[in-house]
Structure formats: structure tokens, C-alpha cells
mmCIF file of C-alpha atoms in Angstrom:
data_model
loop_
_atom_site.group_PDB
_atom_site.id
_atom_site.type_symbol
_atom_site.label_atom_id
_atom_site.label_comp_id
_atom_site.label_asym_id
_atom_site.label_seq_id
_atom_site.Cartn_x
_atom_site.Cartn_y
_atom_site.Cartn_z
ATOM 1 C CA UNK A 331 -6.745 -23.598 -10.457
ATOM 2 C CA UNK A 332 -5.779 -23.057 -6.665
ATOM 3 C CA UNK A 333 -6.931 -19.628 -5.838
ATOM 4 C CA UNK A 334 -6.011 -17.801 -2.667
ATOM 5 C CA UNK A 335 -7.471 -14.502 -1.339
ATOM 6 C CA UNK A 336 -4.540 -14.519 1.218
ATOM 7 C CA UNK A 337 -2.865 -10.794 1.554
ATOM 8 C CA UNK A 338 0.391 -12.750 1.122
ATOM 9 C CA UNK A 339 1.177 -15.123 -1.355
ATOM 10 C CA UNK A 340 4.402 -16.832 -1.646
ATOM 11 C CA UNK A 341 7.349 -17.220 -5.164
ATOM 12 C CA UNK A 342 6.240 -20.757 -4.902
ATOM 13 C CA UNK A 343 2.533 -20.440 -5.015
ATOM 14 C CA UNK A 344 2.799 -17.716 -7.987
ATOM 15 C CA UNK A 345 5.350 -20.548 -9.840
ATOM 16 C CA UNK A 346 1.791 -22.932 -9.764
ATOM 17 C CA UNK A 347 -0.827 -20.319 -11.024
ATOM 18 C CA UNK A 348 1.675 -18.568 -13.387
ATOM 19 C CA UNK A 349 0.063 -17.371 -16.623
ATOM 20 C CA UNK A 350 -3.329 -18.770 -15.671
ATOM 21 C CA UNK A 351 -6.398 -16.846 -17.092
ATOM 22 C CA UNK A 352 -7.555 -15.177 -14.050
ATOM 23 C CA UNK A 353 -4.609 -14.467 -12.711
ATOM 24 C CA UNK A 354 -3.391 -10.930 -13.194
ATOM 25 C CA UNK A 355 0.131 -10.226 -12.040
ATOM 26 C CA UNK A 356 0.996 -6.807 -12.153
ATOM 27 C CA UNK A 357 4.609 -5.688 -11.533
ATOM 28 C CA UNK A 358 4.824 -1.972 -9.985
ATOM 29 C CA UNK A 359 7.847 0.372 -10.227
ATOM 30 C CA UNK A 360 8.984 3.393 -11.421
ATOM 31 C CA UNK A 361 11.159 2.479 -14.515
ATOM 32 C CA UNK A 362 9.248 0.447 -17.429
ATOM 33 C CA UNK A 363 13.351 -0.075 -18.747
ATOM 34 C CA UNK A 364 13.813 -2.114 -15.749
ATOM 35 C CA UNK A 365 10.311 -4.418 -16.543
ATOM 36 C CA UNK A 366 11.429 -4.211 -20.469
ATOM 37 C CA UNK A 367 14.705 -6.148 -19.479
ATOM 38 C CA UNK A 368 13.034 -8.620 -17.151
ATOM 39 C CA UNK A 369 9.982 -9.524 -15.395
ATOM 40 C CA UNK A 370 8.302 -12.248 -14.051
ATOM 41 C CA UNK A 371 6.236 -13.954 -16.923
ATOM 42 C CA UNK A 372 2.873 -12.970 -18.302
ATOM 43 C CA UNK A 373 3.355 -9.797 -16.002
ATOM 44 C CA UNK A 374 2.012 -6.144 -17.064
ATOM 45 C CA UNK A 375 3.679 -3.065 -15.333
ATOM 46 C CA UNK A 376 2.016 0.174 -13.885
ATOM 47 C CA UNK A 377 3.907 2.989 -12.564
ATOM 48 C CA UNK A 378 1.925 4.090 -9.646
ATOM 49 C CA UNK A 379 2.640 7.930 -10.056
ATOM 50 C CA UNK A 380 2.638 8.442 -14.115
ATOM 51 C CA UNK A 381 -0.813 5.771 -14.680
ATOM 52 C CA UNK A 382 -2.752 7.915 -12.139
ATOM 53 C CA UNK A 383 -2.813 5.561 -9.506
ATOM 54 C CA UNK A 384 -3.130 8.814 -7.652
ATOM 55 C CA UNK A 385 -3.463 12.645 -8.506
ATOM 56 C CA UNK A 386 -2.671 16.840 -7.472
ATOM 57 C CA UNK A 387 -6.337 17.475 -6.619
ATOM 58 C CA UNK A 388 -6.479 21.466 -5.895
ATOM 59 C CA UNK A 389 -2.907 21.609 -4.885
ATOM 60 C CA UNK A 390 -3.132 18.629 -2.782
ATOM 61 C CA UNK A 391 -0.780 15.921 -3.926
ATOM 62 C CA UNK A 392 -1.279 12.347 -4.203
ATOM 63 C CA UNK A 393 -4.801 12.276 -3.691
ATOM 64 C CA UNK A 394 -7.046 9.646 -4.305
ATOM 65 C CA UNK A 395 -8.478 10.510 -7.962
ATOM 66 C CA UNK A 396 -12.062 9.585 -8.890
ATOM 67 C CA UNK A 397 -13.481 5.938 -9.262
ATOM 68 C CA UNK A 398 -14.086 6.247 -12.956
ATOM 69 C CA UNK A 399 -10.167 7.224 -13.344
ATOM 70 C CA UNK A 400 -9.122 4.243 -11.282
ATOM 71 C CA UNK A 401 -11.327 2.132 -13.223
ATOM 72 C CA UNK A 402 -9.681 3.249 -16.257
ATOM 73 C CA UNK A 403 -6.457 1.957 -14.981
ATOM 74 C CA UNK A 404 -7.722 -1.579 -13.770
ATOM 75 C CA UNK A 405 -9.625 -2.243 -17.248
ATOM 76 C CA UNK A 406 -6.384 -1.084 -19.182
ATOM 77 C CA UNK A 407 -4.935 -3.891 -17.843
ATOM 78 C CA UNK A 408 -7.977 -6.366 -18.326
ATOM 79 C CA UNK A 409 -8.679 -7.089 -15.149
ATOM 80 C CA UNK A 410 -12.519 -7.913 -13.787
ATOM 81 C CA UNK A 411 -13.565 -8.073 -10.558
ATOM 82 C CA UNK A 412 -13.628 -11.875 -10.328
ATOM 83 C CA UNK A 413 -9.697 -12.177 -11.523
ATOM 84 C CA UNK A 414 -7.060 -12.835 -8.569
ATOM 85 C CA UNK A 415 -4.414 -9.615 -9.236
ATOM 86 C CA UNK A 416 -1.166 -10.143 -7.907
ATOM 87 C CA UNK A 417 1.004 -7.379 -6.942
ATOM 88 C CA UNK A 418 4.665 -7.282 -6.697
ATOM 89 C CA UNK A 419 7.344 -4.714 -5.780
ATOM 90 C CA UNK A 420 10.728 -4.700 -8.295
ATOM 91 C CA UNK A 421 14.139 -3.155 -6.613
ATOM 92 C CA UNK A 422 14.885 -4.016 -3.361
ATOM 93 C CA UNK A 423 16.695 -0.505 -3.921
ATOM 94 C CA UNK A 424 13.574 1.771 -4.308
ATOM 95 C CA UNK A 425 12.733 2.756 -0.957
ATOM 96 C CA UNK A 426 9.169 3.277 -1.831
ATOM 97 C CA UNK A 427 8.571 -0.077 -3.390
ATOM 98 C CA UNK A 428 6.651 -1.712 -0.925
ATOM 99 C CA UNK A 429 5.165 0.999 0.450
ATOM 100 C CA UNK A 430 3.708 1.594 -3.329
ATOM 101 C CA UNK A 431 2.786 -1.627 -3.725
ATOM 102 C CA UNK A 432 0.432 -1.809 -0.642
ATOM 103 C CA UNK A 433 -0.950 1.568 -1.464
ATOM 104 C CA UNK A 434 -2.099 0.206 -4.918
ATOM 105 C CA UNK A 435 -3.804 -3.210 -2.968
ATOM 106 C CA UNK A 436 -5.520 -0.710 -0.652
ATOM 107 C CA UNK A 437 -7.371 1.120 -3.620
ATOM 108 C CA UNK A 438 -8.457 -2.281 -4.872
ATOM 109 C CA UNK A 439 -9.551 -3.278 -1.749
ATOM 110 C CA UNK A 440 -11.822 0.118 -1.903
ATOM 111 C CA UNK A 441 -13.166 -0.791 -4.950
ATOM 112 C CA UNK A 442 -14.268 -3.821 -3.313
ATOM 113 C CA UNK A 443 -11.835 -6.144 -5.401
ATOM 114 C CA UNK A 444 -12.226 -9.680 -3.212
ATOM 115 C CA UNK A 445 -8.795 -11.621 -4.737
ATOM 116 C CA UNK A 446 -6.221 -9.546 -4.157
ATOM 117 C CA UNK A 447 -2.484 -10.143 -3.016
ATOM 118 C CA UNK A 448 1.001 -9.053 -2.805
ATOM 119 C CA UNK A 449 3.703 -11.516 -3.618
ATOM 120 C CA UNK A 450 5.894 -11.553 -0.042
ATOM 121 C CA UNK A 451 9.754 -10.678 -1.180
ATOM 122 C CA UNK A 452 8.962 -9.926 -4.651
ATOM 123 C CA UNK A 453 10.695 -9.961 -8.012
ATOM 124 C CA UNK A 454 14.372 -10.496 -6.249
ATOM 125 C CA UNK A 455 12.717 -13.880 -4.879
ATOM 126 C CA UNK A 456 10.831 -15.006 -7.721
ATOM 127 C CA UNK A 457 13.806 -14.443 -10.051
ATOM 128 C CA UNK A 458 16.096 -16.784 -7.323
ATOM 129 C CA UNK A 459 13.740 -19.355 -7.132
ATOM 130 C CA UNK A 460 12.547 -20.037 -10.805
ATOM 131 C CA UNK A 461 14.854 -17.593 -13.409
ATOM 132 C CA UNK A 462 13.687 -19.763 -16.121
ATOM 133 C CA UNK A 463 10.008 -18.302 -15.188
ATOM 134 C CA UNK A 464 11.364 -14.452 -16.111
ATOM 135 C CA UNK A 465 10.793 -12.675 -19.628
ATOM 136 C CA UNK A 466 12.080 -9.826 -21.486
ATOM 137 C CA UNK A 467 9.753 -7.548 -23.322
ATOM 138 C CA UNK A 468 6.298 -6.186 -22.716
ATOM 139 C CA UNK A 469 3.426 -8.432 -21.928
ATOM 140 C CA UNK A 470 0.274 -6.617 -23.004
ATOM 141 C CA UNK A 471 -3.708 -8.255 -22.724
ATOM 142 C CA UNK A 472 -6.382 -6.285 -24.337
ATOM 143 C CA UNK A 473 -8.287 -4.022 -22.434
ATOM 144 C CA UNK A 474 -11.512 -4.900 -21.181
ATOM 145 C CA UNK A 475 -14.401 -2.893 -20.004
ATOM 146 C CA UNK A 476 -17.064 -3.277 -17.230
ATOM 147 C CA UNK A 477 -15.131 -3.466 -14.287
ATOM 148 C CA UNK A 478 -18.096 -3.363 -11.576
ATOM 149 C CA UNK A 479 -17.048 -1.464 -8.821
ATOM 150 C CA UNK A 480 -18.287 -2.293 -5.010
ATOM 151 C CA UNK A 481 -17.000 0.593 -3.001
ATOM 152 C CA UNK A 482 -16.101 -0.389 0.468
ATOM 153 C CA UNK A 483 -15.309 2.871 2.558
ATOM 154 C CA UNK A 484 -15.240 1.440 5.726
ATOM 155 C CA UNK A 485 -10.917 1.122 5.615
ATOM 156 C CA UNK A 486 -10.929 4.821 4.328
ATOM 157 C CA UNK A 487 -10.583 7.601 7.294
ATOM 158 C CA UNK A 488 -11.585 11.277 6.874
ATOM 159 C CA UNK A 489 -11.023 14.413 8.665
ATOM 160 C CA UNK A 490 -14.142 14.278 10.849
ATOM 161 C CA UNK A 491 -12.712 10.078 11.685
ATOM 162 C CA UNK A 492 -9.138 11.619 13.062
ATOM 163 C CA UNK A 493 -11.031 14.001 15.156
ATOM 164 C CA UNK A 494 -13.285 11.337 16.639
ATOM 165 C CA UNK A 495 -10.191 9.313 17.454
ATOM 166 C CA UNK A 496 -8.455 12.498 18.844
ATOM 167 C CA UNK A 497 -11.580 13.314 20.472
ATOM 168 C CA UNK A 498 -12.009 9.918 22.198
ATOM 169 C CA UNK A 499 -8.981 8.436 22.634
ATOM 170 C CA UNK A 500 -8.065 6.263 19.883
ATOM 171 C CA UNK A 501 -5.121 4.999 18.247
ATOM 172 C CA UNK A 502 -3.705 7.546 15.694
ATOM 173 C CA UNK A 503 -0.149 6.207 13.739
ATOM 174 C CA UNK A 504 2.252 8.239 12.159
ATOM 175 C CA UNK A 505 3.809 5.730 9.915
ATOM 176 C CA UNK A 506 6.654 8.256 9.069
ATOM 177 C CA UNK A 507 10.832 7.707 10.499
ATOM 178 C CA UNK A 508 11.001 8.772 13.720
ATOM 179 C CA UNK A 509 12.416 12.177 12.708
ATOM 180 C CA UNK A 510 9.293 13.669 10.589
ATOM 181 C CA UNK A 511 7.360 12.644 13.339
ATOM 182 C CA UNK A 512 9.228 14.579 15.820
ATOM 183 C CA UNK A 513 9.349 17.672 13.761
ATOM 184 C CA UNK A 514 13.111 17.712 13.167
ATOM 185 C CA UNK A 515 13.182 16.603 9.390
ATOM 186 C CA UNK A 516 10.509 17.603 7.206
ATOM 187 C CA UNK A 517 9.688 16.821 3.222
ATOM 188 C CA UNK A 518 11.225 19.861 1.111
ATOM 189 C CA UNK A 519 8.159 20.764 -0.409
ATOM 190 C CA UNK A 520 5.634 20.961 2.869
ATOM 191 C CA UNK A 521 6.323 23.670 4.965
ATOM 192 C CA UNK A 522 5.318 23.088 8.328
ATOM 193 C CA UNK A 523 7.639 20.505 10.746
ATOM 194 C CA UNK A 524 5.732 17.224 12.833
ATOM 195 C CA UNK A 525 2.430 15.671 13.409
ATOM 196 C CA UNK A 526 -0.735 15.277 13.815
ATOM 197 C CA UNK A 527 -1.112 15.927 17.993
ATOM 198 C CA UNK A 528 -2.159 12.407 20.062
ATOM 199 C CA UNK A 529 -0.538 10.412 17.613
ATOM 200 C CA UNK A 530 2.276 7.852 18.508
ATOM 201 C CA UNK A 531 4.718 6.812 15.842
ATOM 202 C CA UNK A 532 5.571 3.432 14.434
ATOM 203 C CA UNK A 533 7.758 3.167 10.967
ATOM 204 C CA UNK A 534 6.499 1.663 8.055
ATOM 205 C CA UNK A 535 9.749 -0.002 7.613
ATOM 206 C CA UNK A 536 9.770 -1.839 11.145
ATOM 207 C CA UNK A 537 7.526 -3.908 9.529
ATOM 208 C CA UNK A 538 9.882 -5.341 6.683
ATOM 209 C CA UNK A 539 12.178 -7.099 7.109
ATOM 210 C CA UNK A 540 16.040 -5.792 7.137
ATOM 211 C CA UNK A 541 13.852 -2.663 5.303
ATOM 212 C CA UNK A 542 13.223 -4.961 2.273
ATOM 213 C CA UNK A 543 10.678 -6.900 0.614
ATOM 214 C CA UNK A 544 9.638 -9.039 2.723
ATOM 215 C CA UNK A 545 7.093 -8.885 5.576
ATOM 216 C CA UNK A 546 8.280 -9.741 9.641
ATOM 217 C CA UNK A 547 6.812 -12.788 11.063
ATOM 218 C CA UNK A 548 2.941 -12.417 12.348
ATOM 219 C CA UNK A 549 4.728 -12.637 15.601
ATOM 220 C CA UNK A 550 7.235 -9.894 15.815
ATOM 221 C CA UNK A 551 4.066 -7.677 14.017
ATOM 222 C CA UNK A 552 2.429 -8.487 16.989
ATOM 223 C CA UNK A 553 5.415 -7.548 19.151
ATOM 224 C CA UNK A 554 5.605 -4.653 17.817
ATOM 225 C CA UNK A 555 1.814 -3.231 18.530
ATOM 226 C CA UNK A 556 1.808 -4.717 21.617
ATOM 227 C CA UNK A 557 4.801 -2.390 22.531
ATOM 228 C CA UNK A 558 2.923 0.823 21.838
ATOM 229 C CA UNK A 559 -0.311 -1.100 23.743
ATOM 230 C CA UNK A 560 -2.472 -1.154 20.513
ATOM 231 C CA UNK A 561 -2.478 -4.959 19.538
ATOM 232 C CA UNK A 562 -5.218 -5.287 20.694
ATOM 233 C CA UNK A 563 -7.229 -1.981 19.819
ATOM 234 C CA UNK A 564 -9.514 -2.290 16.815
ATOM 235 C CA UNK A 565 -10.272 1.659 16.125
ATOM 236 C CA UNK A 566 -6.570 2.419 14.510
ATOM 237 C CA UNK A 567 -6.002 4.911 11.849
ATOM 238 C CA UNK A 568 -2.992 4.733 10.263
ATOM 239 C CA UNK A 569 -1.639 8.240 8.505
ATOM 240 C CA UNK A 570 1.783 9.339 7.044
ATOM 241 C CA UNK A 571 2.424 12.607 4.403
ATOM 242 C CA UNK A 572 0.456 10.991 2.380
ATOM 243 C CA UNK A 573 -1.194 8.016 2.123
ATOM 244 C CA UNK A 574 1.987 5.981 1.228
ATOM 245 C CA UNK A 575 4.079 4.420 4.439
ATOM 246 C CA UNK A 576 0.898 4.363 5.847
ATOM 247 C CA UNK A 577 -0.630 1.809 3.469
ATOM 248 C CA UNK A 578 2.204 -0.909 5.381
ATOM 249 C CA UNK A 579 1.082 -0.250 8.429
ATOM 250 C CA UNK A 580 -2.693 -0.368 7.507
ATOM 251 C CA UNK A 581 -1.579 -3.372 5.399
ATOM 252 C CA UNK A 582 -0.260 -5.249 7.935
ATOM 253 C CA UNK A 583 -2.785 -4.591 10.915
ATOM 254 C CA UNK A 584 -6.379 -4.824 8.391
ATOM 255 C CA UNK A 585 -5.271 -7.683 6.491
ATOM 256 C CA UNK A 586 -2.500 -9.921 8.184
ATOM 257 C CA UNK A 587 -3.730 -9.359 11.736
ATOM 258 C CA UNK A 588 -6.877 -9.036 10.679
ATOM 259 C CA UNK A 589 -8.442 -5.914 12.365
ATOM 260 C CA UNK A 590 -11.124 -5.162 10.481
ATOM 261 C CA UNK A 591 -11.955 -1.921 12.018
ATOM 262 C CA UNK A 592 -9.004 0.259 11.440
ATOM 263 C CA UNK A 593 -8.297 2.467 8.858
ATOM 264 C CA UNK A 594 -6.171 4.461 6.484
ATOM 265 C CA UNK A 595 -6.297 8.015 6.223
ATOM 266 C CA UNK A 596 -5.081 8.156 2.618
ATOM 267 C CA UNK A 597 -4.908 11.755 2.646
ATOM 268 C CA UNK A 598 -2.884 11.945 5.576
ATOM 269 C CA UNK A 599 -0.933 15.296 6.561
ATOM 270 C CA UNK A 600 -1.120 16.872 2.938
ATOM 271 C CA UNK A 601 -4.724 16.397 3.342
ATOM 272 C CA UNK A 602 -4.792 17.519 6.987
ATOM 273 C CA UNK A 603 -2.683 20.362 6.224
ATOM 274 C CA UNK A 604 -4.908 21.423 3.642
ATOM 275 C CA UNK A 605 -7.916 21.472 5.337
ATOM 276 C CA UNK A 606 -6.110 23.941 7.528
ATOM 277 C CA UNK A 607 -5.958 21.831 10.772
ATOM 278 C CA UNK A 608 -2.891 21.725 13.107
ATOM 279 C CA UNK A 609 0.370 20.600 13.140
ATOM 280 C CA UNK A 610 2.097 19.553 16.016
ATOM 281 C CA UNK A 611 5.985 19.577 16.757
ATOM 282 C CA UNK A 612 7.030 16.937 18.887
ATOM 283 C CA UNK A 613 10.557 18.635 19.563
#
């Protein structure tokens, strides 16, 4: 079998290693009706807020839970560490799809999973290309226990990690639209309006594109950095409200350009917020 530890793997490449043994393809959404009517073949589902992908921790939301609870998840779905998982987003539609798609590929990568990818334009592509390849149903595999677990925190920012980049000039990103990060929008349920203060803003969804399921070219990614003057930089951390748009952005600068320094801050401003440190309001 042709096995590729690529962050991006293409319709085609899936169509060859389809239904192979150690190949897990997981589809991720938010409605199990929509993978009961179709999905890609030999493909389980998880729904990354109801399986616990993560958790309210103390009246924090969407917080990492513990390892053992992750590993629950992962050995649900029979996965071991030496499988290649394959991740793909469903609806073009749910704005979150992505965005919860690279969240789930950055806790694998933290458990030190080394075959991991994300299938670039997901189901809509797949299903164009080969719709003979697509099944109704549920696709179940046994579960299987022992996942070993080799926990790589260097791509996981704290607290004490923004305040050294604050502290010493360092790229901070607010992956959130333009308007949370000025402080003239806000999310219902969190009370306080902006950012964290230092921090420049690129959208999560400049990176996609038209805003769908597939990623921009390497070069226009590029672009993009360069604009803000951080292409280059290797000491990024990458923060949103929490955890979520900021997995694209870390996404796209760790693993397709390859800076292996920067970092998500996966508790982001709920986190930040909680550990009573400032908010900033850009305007």
C-alpha cells in the first residue's frame, strides 16, 4: 500500500488506498443523518462536540479533555498508532467544518500520531470524482485497545508561552473575522469585546479557498504571511475563542509551510479570559 504522511492528501489518492487495513478514514460533522445517507466508503463518523473531542472544564468551554478520554475516542474507532487516519470535512455549508476538522488532526498530532491527514476539498470532491465509491449506512470496526500515546507538547502554547511572545516580541494571531478582533462583534455567551493586546489578525478563512474546503495554493499562504511580515518568523502562536479557527492557521503554517516552531494556543481567549488576564479592544 502507498502510504503518505502528507498533511494533505488528495480524492484521487484516497480512491487508491480506499478500504485498506490501515487506513482509517474518519468523516467529521455534526449530523450522523447526513453520514447515514452517504459517506465515502469504509468511513466511520465522529461528531467533534458530542464524542468529547473536547470538554466544559470548570466553566471553561471547549477545553482540551484528558489523554485517557481522547484515547477512548481514537480506540472506539480502532485506530493504533501505526494506522494512516484520514480526516475529512462533510458540508461545504457548515462554517465550522474545516476549522473542526484541523482541530481534531491537531490533537492527534499531540498524541504523537505520525500518519495523519486531511483529505483537501473533502466529501463534495470525493463524491464528484468517484460517486460509485460512496455508501449509505453505518460503517462500524470493532474497538481496539492499546493505543500508545507519545505526547508531543511542543505545538501546544500556554499562558506563560503568550506572555513570553508578548514579552519579547513575537508573533501572536488572532485567527478570528476581522470584527471580533477589533472588539466590535463579540460571541453571545463571552462577555468582554476584542483581543489579546500585540496580536495582529489574520482569518482562518483567508486560508480556504472561496471560504470552502479546500486549502489556497502554498503560494498565496505564503503571500499572505509575508503581508503581515511573519513568513518568515518561526515563534508564531496562533489563538482564536477557542482553539477552533485557530487550528487552520496553525494547520497551515506547522504542517504545510512547515514551521516547526509555532504553536497553537488551544485554549485561546476562553482560556485567557479565565485565567483572568486582559482583554484588549482594538476600537
Amino acid at each position: 500500500m502507498e502510504i503518505s504522511s502528507q498533511p494533505l492528501v488528495s480524492s484521487a489518492w484516497l480512491f487508491k488506498n480506499l478500504c485498506d487495513n490501515n487506513v482509517k478514514l474518519i468523516e467529521g460533522g455534526t449530523s450522523y443523518n447526513s453520514y447515514l445517507v452517504e459517506h465515502i466508503k469504509c468511513s466511520q463518523f465522529t461528531n467533534f462536540y458530542q464524542d468529547g473531542w473536547r470538554k466544559n472544564i470548570n466553566g471553561v468551554a471547549m477545553q482540551l479533555p484528558k489523554i485517557d478520554n481522547l484515547v477512548s475516542i481514537i480506540e472506539r474507532m480502532a485506530i493504533s498508532e501505526q494506522d494512516h487516519v484520514i480526516l475529512y470535512p462533510k458540508k461545504i455549508t457548515d462554517y465550522y467544518a474545516m476549522a473542526e476538522t484541523t482541530a481534531i488532526y491537531f490533537t492527534f498530532k499531540l498524541l504523537g500520531h505520525k500518519q495523519i491527514s486531511i483529505l483537501d476539498r473533502g466529501y463534495p470532491d470525493f463524491k464528484k470524482q468517484f460517486s460509485l465509491f460512496t455508501e449509505e449506512g453505518s460503517f462500524k470496526l470493532e474497538p481496539a485497545f492499546g493505543y500508545k500515546v507519545n505526547f508531543d507538547d511542543s505545538i501546544l502554547a500556554n499562558t506563560d508561552d503568550i506572555l513570553f511572545n508578548k514579552n519579547n516580541n513575537f508573533p501572536l494571531v488572532d485567527s478570528r473575522e476581522k470584527d471580533f478582533y477589533l472588539g466590535i462583534n463579540k460571541l453571545e455567551a463571552f462577555e468582554k469585546f476584542g483581543t489579546i493586546k500585540s496580536s495582529i489578525n489574520i482569518p482562518s478563512k483567508w486560508f480556504l479557498e472561496s471560504r470552502g474546503l479546500k486549502f489556497n495554493n502554498i503560494k498565496l499562504i505564503n503571500e499572505i504571511f509575508d503581508k503581515f511580515g511573519i513568513a518568515s518568523k518561526e515563534n508564531v502562536i496562533f489563538f482564536c475563542y477557542s482553539g477552533l479557527e485557530s487550528s487552520i492557521n496553525w494547520f497551515v503554517f506547522h504542517e504545510l509551510m512547515q514551521k516547526k516552531k509555532s504553536k497553537l494556543f488551544e485554549g485561546s481567549i476562553f482560556e485567557w479570559k479565565a485565567k483572568n488576564k486582559l482583554i484588549y479592544k482594538n476600537f
